[in-house]
Coordinates of C-alpha atoms and ligand atoms in Angstrom, one line a residue:
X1 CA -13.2 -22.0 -8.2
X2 CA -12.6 -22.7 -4.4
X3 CA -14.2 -19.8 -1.9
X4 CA -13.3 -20.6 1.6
X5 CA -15.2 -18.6 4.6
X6 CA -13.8 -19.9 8.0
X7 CA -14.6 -16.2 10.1
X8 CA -15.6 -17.6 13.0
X9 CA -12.4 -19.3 13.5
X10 CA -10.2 -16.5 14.5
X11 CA -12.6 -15.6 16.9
X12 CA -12.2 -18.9 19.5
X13 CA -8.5 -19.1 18.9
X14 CA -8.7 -15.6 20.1
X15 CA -10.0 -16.8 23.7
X16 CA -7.0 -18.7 25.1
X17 CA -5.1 -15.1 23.4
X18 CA -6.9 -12.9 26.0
X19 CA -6.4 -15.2 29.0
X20 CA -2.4 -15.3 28.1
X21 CA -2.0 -11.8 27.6
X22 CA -3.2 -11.2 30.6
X23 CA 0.2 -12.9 32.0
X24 CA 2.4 -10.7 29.9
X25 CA 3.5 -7.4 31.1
X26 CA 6.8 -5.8 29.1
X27 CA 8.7 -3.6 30.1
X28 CA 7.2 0.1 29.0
X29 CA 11.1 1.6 28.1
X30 CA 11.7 -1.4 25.3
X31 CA 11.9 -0.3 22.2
X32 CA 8.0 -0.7 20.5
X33 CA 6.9 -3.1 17.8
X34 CA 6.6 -1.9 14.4
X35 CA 3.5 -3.3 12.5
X36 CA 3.3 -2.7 8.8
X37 CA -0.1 -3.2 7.3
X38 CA -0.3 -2.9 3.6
X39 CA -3.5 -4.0 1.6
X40 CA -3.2 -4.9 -1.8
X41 CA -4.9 -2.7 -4.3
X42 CA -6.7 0.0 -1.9
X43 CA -7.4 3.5 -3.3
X44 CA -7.9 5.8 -1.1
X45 CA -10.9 7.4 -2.0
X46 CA -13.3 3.7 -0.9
X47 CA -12.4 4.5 2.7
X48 CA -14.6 6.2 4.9
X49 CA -11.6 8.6 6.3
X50 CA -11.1 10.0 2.8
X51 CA -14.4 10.6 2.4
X52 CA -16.3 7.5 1.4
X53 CA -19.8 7.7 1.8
X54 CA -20.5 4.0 2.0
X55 CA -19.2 1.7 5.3
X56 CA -16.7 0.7 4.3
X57 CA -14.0 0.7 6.6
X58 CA -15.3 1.1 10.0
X59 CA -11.5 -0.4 11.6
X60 CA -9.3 1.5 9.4
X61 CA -11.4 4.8 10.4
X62 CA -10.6 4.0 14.6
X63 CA -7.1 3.3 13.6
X64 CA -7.3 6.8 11.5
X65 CA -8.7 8.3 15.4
X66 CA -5.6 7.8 17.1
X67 CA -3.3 8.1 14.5
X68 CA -2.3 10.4 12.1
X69 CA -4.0 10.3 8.5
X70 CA -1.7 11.4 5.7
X71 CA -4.5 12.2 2.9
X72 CA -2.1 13.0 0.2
X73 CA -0.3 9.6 0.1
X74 CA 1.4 8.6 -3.0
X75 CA 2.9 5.2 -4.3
X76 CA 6.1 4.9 -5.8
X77 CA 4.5 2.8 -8.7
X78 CA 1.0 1.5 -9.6
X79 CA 1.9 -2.3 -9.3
X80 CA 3.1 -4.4 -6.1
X81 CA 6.7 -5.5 -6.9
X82 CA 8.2 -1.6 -7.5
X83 CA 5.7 -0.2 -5.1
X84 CA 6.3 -2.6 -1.9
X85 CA 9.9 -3.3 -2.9
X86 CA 10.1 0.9 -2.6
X87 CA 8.3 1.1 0.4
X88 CA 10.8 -1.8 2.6
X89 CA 13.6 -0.5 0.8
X90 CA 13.5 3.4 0.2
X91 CA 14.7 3.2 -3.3
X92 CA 12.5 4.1 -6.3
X93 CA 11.5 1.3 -8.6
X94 CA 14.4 1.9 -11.2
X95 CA 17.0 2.1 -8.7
X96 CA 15.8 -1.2 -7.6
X97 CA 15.7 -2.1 -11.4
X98 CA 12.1 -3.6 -10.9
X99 CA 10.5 -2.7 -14.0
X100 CA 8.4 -6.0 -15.3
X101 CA 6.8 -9.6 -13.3
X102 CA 10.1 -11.3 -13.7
X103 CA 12.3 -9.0 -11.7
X104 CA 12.9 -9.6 -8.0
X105 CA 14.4 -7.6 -5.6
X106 CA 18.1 -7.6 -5.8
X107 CA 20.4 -9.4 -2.6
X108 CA 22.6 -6.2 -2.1
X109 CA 19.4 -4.0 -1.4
X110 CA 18.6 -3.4 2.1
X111 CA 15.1 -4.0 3.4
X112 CA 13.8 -2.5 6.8
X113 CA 13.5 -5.8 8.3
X114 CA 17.4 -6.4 8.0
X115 CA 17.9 -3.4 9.4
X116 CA 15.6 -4.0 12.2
X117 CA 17.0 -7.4 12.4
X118 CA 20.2 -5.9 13.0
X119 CA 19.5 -4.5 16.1
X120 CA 18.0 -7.1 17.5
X121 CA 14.1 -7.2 16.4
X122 CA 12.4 -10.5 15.9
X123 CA 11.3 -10.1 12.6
X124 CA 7.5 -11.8 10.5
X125 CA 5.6 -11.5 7.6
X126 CA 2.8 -12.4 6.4
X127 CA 2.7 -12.1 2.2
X128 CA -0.2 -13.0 -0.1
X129 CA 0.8 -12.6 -3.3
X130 CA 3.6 -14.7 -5.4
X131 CA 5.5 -11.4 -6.4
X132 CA 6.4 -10.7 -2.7
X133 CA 7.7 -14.1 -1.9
X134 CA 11.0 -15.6 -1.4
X135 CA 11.4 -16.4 -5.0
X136 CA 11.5 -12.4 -5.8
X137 CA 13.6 -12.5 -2.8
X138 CA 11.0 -10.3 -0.3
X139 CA 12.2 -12.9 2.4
X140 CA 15.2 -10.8 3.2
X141 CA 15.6 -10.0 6.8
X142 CA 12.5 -11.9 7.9
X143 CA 13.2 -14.1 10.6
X144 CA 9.8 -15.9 10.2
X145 CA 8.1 -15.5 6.1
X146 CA 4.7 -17.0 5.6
X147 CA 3.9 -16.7 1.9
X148 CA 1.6 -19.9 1.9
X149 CA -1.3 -17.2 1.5
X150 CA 0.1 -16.1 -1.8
X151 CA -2.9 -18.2 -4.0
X152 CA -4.8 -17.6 -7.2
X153 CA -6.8 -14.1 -6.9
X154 CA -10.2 -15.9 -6.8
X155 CA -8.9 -17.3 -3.2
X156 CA -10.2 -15.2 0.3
X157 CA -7.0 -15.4 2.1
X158 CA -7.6 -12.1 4.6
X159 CA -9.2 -14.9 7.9
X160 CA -5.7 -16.9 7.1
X161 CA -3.6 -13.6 7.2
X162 CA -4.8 -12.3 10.0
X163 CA -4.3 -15.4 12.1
X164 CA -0.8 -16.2 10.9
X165 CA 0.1 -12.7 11.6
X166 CA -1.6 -12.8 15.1
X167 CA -0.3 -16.1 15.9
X168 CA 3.5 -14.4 15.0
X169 CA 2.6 -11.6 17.6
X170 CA 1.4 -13.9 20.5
X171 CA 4.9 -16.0 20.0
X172 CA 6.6 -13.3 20.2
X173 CA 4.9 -10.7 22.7
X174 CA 7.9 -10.6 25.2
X175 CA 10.9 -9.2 23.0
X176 CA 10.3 -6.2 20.3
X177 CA 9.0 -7.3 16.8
X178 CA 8.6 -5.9 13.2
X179 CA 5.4 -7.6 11.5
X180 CA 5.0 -6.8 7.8
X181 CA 1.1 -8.2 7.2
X182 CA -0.4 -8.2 3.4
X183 CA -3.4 -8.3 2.7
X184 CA -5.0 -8.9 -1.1
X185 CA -8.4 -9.5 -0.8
X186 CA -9.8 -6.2 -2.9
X187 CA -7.6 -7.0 -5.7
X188 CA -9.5 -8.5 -8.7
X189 CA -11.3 -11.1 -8.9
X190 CA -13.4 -8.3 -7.5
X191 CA -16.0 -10.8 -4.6
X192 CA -19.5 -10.0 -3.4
X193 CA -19.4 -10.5 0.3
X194 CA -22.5 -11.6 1.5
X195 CA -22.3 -10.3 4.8
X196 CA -20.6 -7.1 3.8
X197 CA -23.0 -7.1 0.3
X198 CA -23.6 -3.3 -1.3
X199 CA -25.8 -4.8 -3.9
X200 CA -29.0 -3.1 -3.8
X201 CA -31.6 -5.9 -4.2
X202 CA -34.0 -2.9 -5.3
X203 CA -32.0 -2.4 -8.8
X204 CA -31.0 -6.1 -9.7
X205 CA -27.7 -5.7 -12.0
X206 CA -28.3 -7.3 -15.5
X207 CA -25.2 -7.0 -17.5
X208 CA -22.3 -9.2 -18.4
X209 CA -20.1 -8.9 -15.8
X210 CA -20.4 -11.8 -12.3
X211 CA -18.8 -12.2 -8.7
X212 CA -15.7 -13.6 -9.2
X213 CA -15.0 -13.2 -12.6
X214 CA -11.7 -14.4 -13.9
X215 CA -9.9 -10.8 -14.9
X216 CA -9.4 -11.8 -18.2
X217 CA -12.3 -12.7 -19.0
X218 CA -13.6 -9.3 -17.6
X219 CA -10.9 -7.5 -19.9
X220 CA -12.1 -8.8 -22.9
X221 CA -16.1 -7.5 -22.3
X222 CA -14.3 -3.5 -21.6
X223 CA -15.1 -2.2 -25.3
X224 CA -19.1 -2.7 -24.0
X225 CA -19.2 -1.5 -20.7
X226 CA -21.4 1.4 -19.6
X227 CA -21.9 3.6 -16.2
X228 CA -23.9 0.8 -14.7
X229 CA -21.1 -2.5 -15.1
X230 CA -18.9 0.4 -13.2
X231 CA -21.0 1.0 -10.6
X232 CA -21.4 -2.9 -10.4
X233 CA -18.0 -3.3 -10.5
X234 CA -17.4 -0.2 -7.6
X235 CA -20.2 -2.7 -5.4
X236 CA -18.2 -5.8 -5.7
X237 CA -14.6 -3.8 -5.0
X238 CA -16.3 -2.2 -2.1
X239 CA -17.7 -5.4 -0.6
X240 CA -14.1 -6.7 -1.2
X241 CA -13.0 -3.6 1.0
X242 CA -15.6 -3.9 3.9
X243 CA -14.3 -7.5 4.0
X244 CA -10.9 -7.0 4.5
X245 CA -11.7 -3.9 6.8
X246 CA -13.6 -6.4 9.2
X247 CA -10.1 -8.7 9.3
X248 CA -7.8 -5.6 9.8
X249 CA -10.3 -4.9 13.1
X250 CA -10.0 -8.5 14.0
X251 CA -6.0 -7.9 14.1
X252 CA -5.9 -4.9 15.4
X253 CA -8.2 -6.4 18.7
X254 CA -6.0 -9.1 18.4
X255 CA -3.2 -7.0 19.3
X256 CA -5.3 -5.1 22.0
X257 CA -6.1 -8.7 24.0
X258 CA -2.0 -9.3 23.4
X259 CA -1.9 -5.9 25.7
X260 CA 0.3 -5.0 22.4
X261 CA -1.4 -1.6 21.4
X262 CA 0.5 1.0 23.7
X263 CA 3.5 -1.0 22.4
X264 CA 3.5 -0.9 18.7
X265 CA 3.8 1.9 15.9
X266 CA 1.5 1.1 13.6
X267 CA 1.4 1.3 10.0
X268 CA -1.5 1.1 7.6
X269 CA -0.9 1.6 3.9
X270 CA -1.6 0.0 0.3
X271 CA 0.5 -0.8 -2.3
X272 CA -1.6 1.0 -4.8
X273 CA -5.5 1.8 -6.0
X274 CA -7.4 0.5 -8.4
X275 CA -8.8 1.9 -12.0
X276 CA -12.9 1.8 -13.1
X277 CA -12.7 3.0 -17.0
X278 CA -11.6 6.5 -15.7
X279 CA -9.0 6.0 -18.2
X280 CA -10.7 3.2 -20.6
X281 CA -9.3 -0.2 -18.5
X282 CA -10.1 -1.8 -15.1
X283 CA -6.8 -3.4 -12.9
X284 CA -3.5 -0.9 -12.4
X285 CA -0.1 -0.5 -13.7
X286 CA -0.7 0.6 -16.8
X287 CA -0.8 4.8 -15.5
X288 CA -0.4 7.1 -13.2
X289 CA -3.5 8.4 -12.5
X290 CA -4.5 8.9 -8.5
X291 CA -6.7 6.3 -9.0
X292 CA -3.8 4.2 -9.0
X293 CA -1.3 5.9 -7.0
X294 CA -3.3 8.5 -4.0
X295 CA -2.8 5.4 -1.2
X296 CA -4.1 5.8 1.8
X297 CA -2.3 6.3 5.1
X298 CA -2.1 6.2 8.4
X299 CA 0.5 6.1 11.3
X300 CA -0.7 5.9 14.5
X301 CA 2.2 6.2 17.4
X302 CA 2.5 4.8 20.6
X303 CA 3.6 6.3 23.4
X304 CA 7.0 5.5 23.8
X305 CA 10.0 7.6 24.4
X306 CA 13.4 6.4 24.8
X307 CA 14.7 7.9 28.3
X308 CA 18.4 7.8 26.7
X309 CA 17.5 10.9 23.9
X310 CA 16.3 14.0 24.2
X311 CA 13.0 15.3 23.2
X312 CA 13.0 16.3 19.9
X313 CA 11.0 18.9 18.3
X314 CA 9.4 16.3 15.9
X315 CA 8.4 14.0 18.7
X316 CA 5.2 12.8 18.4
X317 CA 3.0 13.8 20.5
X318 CA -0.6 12.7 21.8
X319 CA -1.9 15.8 20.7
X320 CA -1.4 14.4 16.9
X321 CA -4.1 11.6 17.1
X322 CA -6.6 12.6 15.2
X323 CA -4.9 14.7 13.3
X324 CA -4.4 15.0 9.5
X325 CA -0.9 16.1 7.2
X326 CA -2.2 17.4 3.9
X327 CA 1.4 17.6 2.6
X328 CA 2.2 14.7 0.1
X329 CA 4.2 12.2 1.3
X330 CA 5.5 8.7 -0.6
X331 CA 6.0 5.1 0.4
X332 CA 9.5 5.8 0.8
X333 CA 9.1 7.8 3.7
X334 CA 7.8 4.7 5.9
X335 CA 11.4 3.4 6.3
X336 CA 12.8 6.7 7.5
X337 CA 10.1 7.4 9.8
X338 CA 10.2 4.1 11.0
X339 CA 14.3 4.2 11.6
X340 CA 13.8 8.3 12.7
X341 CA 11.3 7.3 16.0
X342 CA 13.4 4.5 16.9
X343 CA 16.7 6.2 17.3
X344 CA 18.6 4.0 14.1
X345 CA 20.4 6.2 11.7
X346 CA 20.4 4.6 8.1
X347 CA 23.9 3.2 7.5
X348 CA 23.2 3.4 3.9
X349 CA 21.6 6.9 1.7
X350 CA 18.0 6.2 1.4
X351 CA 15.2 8.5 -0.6
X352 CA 13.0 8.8 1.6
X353 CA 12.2 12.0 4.3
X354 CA 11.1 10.8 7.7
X355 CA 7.7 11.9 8.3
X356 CA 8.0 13.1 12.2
X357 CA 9.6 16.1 10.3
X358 CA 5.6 16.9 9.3
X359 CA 4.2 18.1 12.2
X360 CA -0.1 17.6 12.0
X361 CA -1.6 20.5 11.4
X362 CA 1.5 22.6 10.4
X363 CA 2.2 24.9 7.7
X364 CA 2.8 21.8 4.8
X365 CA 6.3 22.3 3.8
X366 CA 6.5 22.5 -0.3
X367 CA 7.5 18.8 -1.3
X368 CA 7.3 17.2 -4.5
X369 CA 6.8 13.4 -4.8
X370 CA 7.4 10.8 -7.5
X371 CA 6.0 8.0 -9.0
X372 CA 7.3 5.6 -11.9
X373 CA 5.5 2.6 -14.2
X374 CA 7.5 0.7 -16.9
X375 CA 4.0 -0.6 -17.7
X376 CA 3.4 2.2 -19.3
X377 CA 6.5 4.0 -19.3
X378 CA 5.4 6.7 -17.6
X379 CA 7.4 8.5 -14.7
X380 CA 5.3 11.6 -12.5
X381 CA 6.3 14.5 -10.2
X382 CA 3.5 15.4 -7.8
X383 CA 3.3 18.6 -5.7
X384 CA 0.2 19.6 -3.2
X385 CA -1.8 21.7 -6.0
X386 CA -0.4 19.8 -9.5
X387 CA 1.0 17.4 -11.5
X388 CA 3.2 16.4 -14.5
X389 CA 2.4 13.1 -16.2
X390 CA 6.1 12.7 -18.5
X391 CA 5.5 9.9 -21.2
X392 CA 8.9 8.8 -21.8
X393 CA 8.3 6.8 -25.2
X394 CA 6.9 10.3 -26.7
X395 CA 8.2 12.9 -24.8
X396 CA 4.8 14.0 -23.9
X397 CA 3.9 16.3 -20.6
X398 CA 0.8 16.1 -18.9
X399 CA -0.1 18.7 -16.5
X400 CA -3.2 19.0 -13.9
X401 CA -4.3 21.1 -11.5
X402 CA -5.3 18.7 -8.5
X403 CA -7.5 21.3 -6.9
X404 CA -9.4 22.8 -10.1
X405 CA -9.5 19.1 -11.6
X406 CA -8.9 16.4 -9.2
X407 CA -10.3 13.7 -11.9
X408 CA -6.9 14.9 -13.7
X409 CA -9.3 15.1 -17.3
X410 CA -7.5 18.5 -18.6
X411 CA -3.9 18.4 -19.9
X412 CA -2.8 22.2 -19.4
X413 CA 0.4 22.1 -20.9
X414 CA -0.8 23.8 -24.1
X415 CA -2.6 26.5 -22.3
X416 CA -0.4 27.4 -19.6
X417 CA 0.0 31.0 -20.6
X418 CA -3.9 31.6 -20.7
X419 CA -4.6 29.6 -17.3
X420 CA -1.5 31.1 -15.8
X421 CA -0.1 28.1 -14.7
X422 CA 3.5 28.6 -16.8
X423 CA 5.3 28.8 -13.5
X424 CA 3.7 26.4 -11.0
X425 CA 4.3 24.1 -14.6
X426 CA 8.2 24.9 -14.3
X427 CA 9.2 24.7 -11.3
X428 CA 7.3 21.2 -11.2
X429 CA 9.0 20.3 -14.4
X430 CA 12.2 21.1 -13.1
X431 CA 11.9 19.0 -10.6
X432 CA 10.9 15.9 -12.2
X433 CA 13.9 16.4 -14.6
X434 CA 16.0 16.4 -11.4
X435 CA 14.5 13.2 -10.2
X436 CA 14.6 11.8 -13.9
X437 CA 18.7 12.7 -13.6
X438 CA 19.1 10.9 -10.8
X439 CA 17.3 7.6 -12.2
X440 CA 19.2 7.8 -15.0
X441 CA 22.5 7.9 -12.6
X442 CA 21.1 5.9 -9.9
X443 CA 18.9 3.4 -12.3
X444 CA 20.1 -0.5 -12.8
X445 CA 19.2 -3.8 -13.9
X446 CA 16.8 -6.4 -11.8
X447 CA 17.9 -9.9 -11.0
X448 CA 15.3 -12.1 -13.1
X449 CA 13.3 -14.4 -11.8
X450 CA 14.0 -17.9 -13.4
X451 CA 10.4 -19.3 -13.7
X452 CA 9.3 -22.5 -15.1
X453 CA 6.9 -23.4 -18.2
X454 CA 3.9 -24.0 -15.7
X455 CA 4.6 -20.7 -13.5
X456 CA 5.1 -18.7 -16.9
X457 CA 1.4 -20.0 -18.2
X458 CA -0.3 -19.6 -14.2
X459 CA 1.0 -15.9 -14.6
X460 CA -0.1 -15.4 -18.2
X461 CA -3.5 -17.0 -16.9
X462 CA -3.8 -14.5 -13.7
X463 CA -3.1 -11.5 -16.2
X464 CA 0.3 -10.9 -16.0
X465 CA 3.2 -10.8 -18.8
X466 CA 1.0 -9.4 -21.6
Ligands
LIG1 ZN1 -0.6 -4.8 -5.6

């Protein structure tokens, strides 16, 4: 195993960065730049902002003080293809037909960066992980695709991301741009960090598990792990975080140097959390669990406004930064949003809402949200106070109340009568059987990836395809 540490490198190609941007002044009417930040494998509940006692996330939380944080942020599936294919598309995972590692996202769908492209955006990304690269056909749109990050999950790729994605800004500082940046690093192999360590030398860990550990190999000790290999394993993932947090800042001042900040909607995300044994495994996919799908958000607006519209009631407005929406919101919604503040109307229906319809600090507005795995066939409806778990090789329901039991560890569907919940369980139920019509009507087939011998065994060997 190969561990590569360059971070001071960044930080003197930075210098000739500042001196530049200091030449650059753009025009303040020109539509912003839109910069899509999505880390791999990031619950919500490590961060600081959501309430995360260690520090962990020191950037993410600034971002989180001039933006607005969405705490009840959902993922349209626990696993990267359906999840990010959802998010740049605003389709759910069946009607993108993404249901197992082989299937990429089809030709005919319609990612935000064509869109973008379309009206005359330069258009980058910045992907580290194989099932977002050109072969699944995430390349769509993308004027500029840099998937050379996409490496085996032992590799630190978050110093490489950050300065291709930087080095995409600075080329193209003078003309709008939509930047789609991907980081992995907290996905497993979970990595101490030395420099961002939470090991407590005081209580030296003893057990089986390492830094670093090849996932499989972690899988098969599971059947003897106690509270203290999760609390070992919660270290690592944290120092994982703290590391990736440190590169998100060094973007993020990248931009500032640029002089890009008062120029770019920004948006952070992930593609979905991570499990500890809460349900008996470690990784993701296999449930729907908020350990695997609460995501955290956060949408921080600049202050443009085109002179050519009106002022809209949902404008955002400085007054939001800061501020929190506690209404759930999906994945989905990022492409809307996205489209709704520049002035583009979608050519094409998408499934998403537009989130400058949620106005911080308003009366939430009842919405359900959905989530879907074919991992473990599972498909979820999620209002603010509840949710139904549908198990669709059995038949099975499983309702929580979030508030009373946000660990989700009581099934309540044989005692809604007593608990009183018979109605808050219906009207949920009915509309996950509306959404569960609609994938039925809406639902097709992915295009298959072709994939030779050797990439069929470096899958198998990374965990994937069992
Ligand atoms: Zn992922």
């Amino acid at each position: 195993m190969i561990l590569r540490r360059r971070a001071p490198l960044l930080l003197t190609l930075l210098l000739p960065l500042l001196l530049l941007a200091a030449a650059c002044t753009r025009q303040h009417q020109e539509p912003p730049n839109v910069l899509l930040i999505v880390v791999d494998t990031l619950r919500a509940d490590r961060l600081g902002v959501y309430g995360h006692q260690r520090p962990t996330s020191p950037n993410i939380d600034q971002l989180a003080a001039r933006g607005v944080l969405y705490t009840h942020a959902y993922s349209q599936a626990p696993w990267t293809t359906p999840s990010i294919g959802a998010l740049l598309t605003s389709q759910y995972p069946s009607v993108l037909g993404i249901r197992a590692e082989p299937d990429s996202l089809s030709e005919d769908q319609v990612l935000l960066a064509e869109v973008l492209k379309q009206h005359r955006y330069a258009t980058g990304a910045v992907v580290s992980h194989h099932f977002l690269g050109s072969k699944w056909n995430f390349d769509q749109g993308f004027d500029h695709f840099d998937e050379s990050n996409a490496r085996d999950h032992d590799a630190i790729t978050s110093p490489d991301v950050t300065e291709a994605a930087l080095t995409f800004a600075r080329d193209h500082r003078d003309e709008p741009f939509f930047l789609f940046v991907h980081y992995f690093d907290p996905h497993y192999d979970y990595i101490d960090h030395p420099e961002f360590s939470f090991l407590d030398p005081a209580r030296p860990y003893g057990g089986p598990l390492r830094s670093a550990m090849v996932y499989t190999d972690l899988l098969k000790l599971i059947p003897g792990l106690g509270p203290r290999d999760v609390e070992y394993l919660f270290d690592l993932y944290d120092s994982e975080i703290a590391f990736t947090d440190r590169w998100i800042g060094a973007l993020l001042d990248g931009f500032e140097q640029l002089g890009l900040t008062d120029d770019t909607l920004i948006l952070f995300t992930a593609d979905h959390g991570e499990e500890f044994l809460e349900r008996k495994t470690v990784g993701h996919g296999g449930s729907l669990y908020n350990e695997l799908i609460h995501v955290p958000l956060i949408v921080s607006y600049p202050d443009y406004r085109p002179t050519a519209t009106a002022p809209r009631s949902g404008w955002p407005e400085r007054s939001w930064r800061g501020t929190a929406v506690e209404t759930p919101v999906a994945l989905i919604d990022l492409f809307p949003t996205v489209l709704d503040y520049l002035g583009i109307a979608p050519d094409h229906p998408i499934a998403g809402h537009s989130l400058l319809a949620d106005t911080p600090n308003a009366e939430p507005s009842p919405r359900t949200v959905f989530s879907e795995t074919d991992w473990g066939m599972y498909r979820a409806a999620i209002s603010p106070d509840h949710k139904i778990i549908h198990r669709l090789t059995s038949g099975e329901r499983f309702f929580y109340n979030l508030q009373a039991d946000p660990g989700e560890e009581e099934n309540l569907t044989a005692r809604l009568a007593q608990t009183g919940e018979l109605q808050n369980f219906l009207s949920l139920e009915s509309d996950l059987q509306g959404w569960l019509d609609y994938l039925e009507h809406a639902g097709r087939q992915a295009d298959e990836v072709e994939l030779s011998a050797e990439e069929e065994e470096k899958l198998r060997a990374l965990g994937y395809l069992n």
